[in-house]
Short mmCIF file of C-alpha atoms in Angstrom, two decimals:
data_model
loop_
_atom_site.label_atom_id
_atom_site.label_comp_id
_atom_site.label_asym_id
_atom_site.label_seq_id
_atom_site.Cartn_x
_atom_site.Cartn_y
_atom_site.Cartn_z
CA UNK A 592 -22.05 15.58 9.35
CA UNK A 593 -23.25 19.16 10.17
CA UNK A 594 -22.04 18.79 13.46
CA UNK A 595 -18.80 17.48 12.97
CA UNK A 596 -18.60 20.44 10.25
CA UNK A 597 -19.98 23.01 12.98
CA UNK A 598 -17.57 21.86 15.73
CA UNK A 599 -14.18 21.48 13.63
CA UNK A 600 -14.76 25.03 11.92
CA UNK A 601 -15.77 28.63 13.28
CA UNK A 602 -13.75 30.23 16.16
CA UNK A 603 -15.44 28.09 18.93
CA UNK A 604 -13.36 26.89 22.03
CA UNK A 605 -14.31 23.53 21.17
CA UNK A 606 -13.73 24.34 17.13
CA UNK A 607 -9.97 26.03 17.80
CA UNK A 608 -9.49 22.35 20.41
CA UNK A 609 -10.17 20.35 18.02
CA UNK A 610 -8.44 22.01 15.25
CA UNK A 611 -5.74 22.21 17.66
CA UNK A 612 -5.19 18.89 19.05
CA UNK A 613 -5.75 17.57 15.51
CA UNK A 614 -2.67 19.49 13.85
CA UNK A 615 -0.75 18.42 17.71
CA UNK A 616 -1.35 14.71 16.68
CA UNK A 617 -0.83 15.25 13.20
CA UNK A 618 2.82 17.07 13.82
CA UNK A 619 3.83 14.53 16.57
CA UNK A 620 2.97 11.58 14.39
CA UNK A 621 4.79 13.01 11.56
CA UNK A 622 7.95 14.03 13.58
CA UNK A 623 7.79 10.59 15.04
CA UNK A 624 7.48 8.91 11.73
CA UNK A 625 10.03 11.02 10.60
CA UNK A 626 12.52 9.96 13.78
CA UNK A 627 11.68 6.24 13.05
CA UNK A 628 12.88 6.80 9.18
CA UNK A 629 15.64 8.21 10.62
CA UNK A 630 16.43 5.91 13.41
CA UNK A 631 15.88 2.94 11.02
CA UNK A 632 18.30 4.37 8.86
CA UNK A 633 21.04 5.43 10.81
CA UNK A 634 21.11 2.71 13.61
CA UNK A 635 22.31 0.67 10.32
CA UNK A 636 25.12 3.54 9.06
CA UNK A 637 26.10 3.47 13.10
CA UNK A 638 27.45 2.21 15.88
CA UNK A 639 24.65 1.88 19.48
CA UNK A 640 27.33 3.68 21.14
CA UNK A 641 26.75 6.61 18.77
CA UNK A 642 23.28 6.71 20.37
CA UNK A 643 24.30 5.94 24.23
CA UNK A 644 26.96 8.92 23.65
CA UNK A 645 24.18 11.14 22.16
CA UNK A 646 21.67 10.05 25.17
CA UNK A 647 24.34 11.65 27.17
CA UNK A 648 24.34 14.74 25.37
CA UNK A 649 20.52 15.50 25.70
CA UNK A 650 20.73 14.48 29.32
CA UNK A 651 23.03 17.47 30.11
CA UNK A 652 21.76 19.77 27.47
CA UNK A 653 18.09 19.27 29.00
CA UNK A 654 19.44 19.82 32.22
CA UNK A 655 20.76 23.26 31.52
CA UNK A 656 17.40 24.15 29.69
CA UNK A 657 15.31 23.14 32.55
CA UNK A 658 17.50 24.02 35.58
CA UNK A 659 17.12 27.88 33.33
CA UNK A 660 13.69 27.83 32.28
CA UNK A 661 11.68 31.10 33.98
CA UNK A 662 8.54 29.84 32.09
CA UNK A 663 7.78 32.57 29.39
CA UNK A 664 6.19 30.20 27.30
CA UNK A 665 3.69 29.19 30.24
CA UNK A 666 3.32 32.90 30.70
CA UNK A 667 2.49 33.77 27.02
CA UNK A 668 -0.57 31.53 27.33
CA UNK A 669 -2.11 32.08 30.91
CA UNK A 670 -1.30 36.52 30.94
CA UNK A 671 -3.63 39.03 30.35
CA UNK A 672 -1.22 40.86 29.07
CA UNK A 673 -0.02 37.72 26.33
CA UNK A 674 -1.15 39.97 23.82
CA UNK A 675 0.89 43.53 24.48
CA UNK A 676 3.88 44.14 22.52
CA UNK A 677 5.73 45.18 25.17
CA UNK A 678 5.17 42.42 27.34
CA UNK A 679 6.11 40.08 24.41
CA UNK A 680 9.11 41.92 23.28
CA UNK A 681 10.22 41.69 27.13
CA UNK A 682 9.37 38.09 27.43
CA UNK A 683 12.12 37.44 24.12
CA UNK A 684 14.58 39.13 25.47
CA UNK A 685 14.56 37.09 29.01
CA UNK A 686 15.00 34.24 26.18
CA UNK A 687 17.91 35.56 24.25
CA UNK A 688 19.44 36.32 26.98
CA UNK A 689 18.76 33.04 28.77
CA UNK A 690 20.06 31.25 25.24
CA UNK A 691 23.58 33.19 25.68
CA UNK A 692 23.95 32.12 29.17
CA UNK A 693 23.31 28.61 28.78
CA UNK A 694 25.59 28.61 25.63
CA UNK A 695 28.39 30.02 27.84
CA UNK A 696 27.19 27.73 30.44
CA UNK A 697 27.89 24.37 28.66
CA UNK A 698 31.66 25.61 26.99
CA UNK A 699 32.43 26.03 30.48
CA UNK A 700 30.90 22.45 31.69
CA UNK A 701 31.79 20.13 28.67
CA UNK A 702 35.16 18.81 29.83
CA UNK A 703 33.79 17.85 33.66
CA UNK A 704 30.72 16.25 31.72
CA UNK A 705 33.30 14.32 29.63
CA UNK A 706 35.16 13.32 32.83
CA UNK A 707 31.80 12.26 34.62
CA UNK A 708 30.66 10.10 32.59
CA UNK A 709 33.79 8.81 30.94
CA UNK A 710 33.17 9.96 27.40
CA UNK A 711 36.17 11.77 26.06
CA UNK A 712 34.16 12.68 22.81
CA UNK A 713 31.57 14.69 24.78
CA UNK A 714 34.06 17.56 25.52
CA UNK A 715 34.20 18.09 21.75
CA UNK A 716 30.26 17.49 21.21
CA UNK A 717 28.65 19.44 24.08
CA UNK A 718 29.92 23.04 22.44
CA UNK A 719 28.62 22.14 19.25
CA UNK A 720 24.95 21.24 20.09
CA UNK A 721 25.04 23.95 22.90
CA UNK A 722 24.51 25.98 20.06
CA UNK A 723 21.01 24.88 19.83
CA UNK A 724 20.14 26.34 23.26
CA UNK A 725 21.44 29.81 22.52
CA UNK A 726 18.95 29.53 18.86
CA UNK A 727 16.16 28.22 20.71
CA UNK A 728 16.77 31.69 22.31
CA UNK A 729 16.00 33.36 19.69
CA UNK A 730 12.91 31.96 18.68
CA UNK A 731 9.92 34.30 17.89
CA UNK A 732 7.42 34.76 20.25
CA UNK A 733 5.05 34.87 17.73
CA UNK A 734 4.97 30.97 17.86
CA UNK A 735 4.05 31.20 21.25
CA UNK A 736 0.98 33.61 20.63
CA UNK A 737 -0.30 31.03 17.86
CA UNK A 738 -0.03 28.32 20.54
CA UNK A 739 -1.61 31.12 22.65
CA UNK A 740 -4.75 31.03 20.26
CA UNK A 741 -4.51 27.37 19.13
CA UNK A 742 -3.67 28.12 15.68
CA UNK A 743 -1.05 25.32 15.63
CA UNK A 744 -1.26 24.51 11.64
CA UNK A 745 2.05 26.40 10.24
CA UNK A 746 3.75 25.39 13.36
CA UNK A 747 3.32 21.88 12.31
CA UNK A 748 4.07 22.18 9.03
CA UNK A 749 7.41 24.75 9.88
CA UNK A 750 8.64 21.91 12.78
CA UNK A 751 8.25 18.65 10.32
CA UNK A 752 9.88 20.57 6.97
CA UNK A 753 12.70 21.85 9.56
CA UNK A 754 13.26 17.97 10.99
CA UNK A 755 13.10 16.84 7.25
CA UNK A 756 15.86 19.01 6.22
CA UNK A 757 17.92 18.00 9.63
CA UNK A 758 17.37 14.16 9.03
CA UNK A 759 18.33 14.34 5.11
CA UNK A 760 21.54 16.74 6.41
CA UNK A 761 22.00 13.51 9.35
CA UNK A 762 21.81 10.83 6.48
CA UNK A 763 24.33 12.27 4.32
CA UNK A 764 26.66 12.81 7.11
CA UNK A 765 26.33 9.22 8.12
CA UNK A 766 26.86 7.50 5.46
CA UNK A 767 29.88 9.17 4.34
CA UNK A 768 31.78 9.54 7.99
CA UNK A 769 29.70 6.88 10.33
CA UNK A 770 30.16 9.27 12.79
CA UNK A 771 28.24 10.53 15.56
CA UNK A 772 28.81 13.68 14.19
CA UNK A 773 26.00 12.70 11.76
CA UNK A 774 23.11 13.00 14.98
CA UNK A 775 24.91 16.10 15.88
CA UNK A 776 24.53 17.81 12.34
CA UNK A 777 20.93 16.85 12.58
CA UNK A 778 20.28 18.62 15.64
CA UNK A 779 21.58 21.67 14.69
CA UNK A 780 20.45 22.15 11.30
CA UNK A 781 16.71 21.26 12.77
CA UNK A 782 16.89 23.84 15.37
CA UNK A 783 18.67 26.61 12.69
CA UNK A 784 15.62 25.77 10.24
CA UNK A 785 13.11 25.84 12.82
CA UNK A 786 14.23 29.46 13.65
CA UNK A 787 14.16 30.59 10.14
CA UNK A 788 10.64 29.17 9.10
CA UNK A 789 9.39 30.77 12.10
CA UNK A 790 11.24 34.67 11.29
CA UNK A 791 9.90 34.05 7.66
CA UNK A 792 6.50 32.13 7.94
CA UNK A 793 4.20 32.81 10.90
CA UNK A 794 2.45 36.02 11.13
CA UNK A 795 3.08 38.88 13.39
CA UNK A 796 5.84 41.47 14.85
CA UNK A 797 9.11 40.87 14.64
CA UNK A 798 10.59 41.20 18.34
CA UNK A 799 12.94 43.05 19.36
CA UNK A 800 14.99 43.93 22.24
CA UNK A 801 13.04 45.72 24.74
CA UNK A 802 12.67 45.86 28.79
CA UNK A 803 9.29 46.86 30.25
CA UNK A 804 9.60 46.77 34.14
CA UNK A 805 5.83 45.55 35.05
CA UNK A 806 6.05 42.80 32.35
CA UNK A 807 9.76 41.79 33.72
CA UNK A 808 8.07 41.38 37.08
CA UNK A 809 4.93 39.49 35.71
CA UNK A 810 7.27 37.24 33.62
CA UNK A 811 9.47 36.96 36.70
CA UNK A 812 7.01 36.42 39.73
CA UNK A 813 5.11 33.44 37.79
CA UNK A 814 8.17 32.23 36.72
CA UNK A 815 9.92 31.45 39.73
CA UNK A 816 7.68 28.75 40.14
CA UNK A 817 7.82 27.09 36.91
CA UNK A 818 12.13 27.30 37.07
CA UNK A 819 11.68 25.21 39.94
CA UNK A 820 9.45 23.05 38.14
CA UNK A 821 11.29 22.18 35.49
CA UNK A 822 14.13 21.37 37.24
CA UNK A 823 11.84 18.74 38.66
CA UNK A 824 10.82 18.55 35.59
CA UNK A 825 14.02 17.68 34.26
CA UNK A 826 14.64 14.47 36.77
CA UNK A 827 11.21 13.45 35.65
CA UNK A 828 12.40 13.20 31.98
CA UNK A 829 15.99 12.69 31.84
CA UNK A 830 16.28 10.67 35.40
CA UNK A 831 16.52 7.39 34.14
CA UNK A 832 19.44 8.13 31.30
CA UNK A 833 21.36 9.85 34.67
CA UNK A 834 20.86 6.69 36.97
CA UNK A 835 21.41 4.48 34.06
CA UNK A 836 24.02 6.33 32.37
CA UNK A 837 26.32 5.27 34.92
CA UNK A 838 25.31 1.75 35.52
CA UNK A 839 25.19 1.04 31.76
CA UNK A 840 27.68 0.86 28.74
CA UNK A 841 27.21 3.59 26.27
CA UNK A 842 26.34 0.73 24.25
CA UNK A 843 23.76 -0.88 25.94
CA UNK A 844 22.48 2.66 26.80
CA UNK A 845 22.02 3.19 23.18
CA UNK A 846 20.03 -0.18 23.32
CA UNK A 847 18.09 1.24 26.10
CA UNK A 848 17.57 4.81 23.91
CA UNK A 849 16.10 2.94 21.13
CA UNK A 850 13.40 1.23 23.43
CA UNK A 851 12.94 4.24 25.16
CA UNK A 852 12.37 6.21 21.66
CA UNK A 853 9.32 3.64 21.03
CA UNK A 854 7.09 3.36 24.26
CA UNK A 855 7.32 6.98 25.23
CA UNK A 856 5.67 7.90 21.56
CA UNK A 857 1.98 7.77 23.81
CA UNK A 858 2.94 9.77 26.47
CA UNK A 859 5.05 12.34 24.78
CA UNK A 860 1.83 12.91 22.36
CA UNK A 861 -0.43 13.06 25.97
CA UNK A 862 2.07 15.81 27.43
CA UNK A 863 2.61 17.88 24.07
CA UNK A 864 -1.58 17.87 23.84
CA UNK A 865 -1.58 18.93 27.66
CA UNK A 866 0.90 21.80 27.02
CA UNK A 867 -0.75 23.44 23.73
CA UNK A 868 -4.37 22.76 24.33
CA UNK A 869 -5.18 22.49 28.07
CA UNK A 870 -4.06 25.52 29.76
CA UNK A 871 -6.51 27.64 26.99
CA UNK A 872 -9.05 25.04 27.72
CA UNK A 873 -9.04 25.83 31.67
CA UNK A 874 -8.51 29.04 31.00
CA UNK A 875 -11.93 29.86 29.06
CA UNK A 876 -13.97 27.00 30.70
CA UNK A 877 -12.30 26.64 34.44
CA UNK A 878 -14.09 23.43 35.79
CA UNK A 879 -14.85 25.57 39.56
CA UNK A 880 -17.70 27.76 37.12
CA UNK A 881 -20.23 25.69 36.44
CA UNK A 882 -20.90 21.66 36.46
CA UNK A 883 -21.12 21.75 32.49
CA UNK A 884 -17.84 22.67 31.97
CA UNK A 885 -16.73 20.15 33.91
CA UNK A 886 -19.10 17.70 31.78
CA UNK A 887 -17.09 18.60 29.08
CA UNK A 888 -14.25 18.35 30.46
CA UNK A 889 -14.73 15.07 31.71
CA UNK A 890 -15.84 13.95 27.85
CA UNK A 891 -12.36 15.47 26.85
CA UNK A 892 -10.66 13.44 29.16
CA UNK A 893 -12.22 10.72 28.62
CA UNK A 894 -11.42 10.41 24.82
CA UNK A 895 -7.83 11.94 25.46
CA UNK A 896 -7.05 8.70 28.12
CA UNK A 897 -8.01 6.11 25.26
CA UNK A 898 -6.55 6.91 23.11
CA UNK A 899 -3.23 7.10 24.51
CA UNK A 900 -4.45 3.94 27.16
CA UNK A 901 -4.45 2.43 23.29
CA UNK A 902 -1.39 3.34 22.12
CA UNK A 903 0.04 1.98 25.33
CA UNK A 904 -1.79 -1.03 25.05
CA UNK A 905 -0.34 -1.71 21.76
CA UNK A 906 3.46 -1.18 22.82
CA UNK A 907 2.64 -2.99 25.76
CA UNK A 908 1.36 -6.20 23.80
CA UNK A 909 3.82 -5.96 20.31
CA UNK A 910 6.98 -4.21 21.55
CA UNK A 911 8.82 -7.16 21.67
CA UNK A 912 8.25 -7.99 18.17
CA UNK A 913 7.70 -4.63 17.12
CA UNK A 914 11.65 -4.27 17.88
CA UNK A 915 12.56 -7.28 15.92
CA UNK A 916 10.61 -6.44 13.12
CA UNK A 917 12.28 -2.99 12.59
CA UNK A 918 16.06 -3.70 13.72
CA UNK A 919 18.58 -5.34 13.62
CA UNK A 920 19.88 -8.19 16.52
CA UNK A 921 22.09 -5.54 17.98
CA UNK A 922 18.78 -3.83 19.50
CA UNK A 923 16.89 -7.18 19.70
CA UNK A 924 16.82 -6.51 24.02
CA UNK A 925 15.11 -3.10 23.40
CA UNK A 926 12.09 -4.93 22.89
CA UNK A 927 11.52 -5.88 26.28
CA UNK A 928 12.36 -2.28 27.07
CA UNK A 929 9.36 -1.54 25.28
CA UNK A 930 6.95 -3.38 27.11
CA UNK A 931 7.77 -2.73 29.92
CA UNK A 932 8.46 1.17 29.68
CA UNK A 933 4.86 1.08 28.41
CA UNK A 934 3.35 -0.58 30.97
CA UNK A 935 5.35 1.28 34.14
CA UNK A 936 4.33 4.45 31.69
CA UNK A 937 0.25 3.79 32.55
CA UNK A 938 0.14 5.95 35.85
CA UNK A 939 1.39 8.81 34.09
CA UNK A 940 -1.24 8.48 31.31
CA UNK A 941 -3.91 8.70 33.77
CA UNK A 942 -2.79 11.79 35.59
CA UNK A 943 -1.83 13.34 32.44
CA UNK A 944 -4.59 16.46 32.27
CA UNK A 945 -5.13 17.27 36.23
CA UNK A 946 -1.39 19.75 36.41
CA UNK A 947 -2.50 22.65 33.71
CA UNK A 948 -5.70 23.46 35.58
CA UNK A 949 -2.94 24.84 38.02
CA UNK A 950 -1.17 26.98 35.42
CA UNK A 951 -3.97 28.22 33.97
CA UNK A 952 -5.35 29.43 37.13
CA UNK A 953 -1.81 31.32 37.70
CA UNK A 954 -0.72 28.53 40.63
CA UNK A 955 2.45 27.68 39.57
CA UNK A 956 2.90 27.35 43.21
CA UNK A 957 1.04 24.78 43.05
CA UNK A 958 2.24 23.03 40.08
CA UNK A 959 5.41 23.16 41.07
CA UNK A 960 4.75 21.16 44.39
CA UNK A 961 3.29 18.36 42.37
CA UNK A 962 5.95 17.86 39.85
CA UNK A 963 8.81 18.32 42.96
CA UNK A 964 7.10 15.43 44.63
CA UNK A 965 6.61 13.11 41.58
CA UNK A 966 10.56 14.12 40.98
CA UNK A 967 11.50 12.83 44.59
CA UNK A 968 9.89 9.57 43.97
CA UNK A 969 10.82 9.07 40.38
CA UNK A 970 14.68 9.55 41.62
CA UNK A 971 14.40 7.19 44.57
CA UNK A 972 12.45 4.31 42.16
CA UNK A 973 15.06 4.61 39.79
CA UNK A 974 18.22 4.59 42.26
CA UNK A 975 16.94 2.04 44.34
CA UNK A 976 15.52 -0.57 41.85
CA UNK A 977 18.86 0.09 39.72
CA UNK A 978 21.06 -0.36 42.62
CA UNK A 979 19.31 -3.79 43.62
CA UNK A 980 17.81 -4.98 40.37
CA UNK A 981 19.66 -3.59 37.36
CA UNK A 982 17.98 -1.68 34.55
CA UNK A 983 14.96 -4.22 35.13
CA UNK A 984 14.45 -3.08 38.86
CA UNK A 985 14.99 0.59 37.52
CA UNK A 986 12.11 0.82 35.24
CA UNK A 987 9.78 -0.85 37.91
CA UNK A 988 11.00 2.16 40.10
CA UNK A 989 9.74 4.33 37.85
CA UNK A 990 6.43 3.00 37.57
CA UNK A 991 6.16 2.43 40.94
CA UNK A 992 6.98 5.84 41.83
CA UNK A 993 4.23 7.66 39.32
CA UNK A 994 1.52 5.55 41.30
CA UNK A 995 2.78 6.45 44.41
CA UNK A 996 2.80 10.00 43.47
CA UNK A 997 -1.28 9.99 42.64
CA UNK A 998 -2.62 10.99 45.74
CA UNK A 999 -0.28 14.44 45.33
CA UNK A 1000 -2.29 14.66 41.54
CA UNK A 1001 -5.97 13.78 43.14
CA UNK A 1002 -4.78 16.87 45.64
CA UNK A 1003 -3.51 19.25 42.92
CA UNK A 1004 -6.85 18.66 40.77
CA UNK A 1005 -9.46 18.82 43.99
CA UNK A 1006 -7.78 22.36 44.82
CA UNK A 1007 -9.00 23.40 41.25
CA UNK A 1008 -12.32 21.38 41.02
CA UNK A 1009 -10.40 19.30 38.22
CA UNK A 1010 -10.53 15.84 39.30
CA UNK A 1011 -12.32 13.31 37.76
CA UNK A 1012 -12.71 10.17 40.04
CA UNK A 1013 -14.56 8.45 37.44
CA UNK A 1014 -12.45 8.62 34.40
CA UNK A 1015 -9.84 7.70 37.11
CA UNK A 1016 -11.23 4.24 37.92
CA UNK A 1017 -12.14 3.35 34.15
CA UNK A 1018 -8.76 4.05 33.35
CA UNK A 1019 -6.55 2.47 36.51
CA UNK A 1020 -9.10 -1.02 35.79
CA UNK A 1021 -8.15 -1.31 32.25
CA UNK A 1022 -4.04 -0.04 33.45
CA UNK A 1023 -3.81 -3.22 35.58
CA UNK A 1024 -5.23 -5.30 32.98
CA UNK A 1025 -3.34 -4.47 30.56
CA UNK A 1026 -0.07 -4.72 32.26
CA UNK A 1027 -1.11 -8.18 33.88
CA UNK A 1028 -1.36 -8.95 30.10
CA UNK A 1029 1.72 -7.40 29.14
CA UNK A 1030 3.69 -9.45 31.66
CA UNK A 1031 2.22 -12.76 30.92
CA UNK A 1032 2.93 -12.45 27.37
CA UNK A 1033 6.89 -11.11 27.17
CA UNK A 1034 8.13 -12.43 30.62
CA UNK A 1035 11.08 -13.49 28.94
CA UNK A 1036 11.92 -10.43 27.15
CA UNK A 1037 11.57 -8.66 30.35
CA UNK A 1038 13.93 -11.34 32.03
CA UNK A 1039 16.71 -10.97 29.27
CA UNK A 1040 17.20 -6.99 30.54
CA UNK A 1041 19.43 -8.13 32.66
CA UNK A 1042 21.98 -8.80 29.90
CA UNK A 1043 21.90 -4.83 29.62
CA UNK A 1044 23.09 -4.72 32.98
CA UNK A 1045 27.08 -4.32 31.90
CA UNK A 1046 29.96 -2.13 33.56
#
């Protein structure tokens, strides 16, 4: 019990870590409970197409964030200067200014969008949420700095009482209109809470405008990596809603959205614990110093990869039923989205901690390489199993495509003395397994996606 007590408190590595990745879990579950309440609720006050048509909208919204993003977040966290006002108050004002741009930016590109995908109503929708990019803008970078020093708690706490107050605002709106307008007033009043909690609620300056020429060209260089990164980034997240987007209905892309919502709960907790814990980690204990930090790191890893190999395994085994326990028969086929998201998800999973050893060392270079190859494939997989097999054939793409993309990982993480061939063999054993499982159990869930497959 001492020990527990001496490595959860103090202002250890290991203590803030732990802390950290605690209140990480803690928020994610909580906004993911909170998403489920909300999903279970509103998929019965609306229509799937409400949710295909809103798909859309994050697809192109994501795309402008990513195909803009110069990385001052990443910066924040690996600079020696992520402390200096001036560099701070520079690295906000790239954002605000960034934030107008994109707002601009999707006025301008709402009524091709609408014309693309055939979706009148998204020349009507896209201003509104665009709105969100231009107050993410304006977000403190005093949330960055506690991220910075793993102090994650108020964060938490600010993000789930902000999505509260956006999925009671979503509720109302619902059941009075049954309109998608309901998901849209739930965006925005999450993202204009979030702002607010953070102004009011987390300690530190308030930032203002401010241009500091060597922190522009820090913020700059080591961002022209990462813009390029998420832009890859982007086709790794949002690919599958652009391929399938145009070989689906919006309805049975809101069918797809739901199933997608479910199975990527493991790996979107892996990548938000990657983000706010490992580039510190690496940063204060880079595995090339000494063989017991990468003993460490290797126990880290270890426990990080099951327990999100166990969420996995759980989605993999009970998605099917998992989907007919919660909603109703117009999502019954999301089930077999489940499974099988969650199994093609399982290379991913393994790789997940190898990419911020090359942020933290200031090689976004290098990052960038990796996540521009694992883009490549991820877009080929998709097109080509969706082109020959249907939405079936495109989430096989995708999981195809993450395994072929390991050897650019193992390449990434021996350049930094970060891999870990021994976690990686535990890990791709019990993968196989568990998807050879997966597939014996719900063969005929996985059969009926081609029902999804509509004009």
């Amino acid at each position: 019990m001492s020990r527990l007590k001496g490595l959860t408190q103090g202002n250890s590595l290991a203590a803030r870590a732990i802390r950290s990745g605690g209140w990480t879990i803690l928020g994610y579950g909580g906004s993911q409970a909170l998403r489920l309440a909300s999903n279970l609720i509103l998929t019965r006050l609306l229509f799937p197409e409400a949710f295909g048509l809103m798909s859309l909208v994050w697809v192109f919204l994501q795309g402008l964030s990513n195909l803009s993003d110069m990385g001052v977040t990443q910066s924040i966290l690996q600079s020696k200067r992520g402390e200096d006002r001036a560099f701070l108050d520079t690295a906000w004002t790239i954002q605000v200014l960034r934030g107008v741009f994109l707002l601009i930016l999707t006025w301008a590109l709402a009524v091709p969008a609408a014309a693309f995908y055939d979706a009148p109503e998204l020349a009507e929708i896209l201003p509104v949420v665009g709105l969100t990019l231009l107050i993410m803008g304006l977000f403190p970078t005093k949330k960055d700095s506690a991220n910075r020093h793993l102090a994650l708690g108020r964060i938490t706490m600010i993000d789930l009482s902000a999505q509260m107050i956006g999925l009671v605002v979503g509720v109302v709106i619902a059941w009075a209109t049954g309109s998608v307008w309901a998901l849209v007033a739930n965006a925005v009043t999450t993202t204009v809470m979030q702002l607010i909690f953070y102004y009011f609620f987390l300690p530190g300056a308030i930032n203002t405008p401010r241009w500091d020429k060597p922190a522009a060209g820090e913020l700059i260089h080591f961002g022209k990596w990462i813009f390029l990164s998420t832009a890859a980034g982007f086709l790794l997240s949002q690919g599958d809603k652009i391929v399938l987007g145009k070989h689906l209905s919006l309805g049975a892309l809101g069918v797809y959205n739901i199933g997608y919502f479910l199975a990527s709960f493991p790996l979107l907790l892996g990548g938000m614990l990657m983000r706010r814990i490992m580039i510190p980690i690496y940063r204060e204990k880079p595995p090339s110093e000494s063989a017991e930090n990468r003993a460490k790191l290797h126990k880290m890893r270890m426990l990080l990869s099951g327990g999100l190999m166990g969420l996995l395994t759980l989605f993999a085994l009970i998605g099917v039923w998992l989907v007919a326990a919660l909603y109703d028969p117009r999502y019954v086929l999301a089930g077999g989205v489940v499974v099988l998201l969650a199994v093609m998800q399982i290379p991913q999973v393994i790789a997940l901690t190898y990419d911020q050893a090359a942020l933290a060392a200031g090689d976004s270079r290098g990052f960038f390489l990796l996540a521009a190859t694992r883009a490549a494939l991820m877009m080929v997989g998709l097109m080509i199993g969706a082109s020959q097999y249907g939405l079936t054939g495109a989430l096989v793409g995708q999981g195809v495509a993450m395994a072929l993309a390991y050897p650019a990982v193992v390449c990434l993480a021996r350049a930094h003395d970060a891999w870990d061939a021994r976690h990686d063999a535990v890990f791709w054993t019990i993968g196989i397994c568990i998807g050879g499982l997966a597939f014996w159990l719900h063969q005929s869930a996985i059969v009926k996606l081609s029902a999804l497959n509509l004009p």
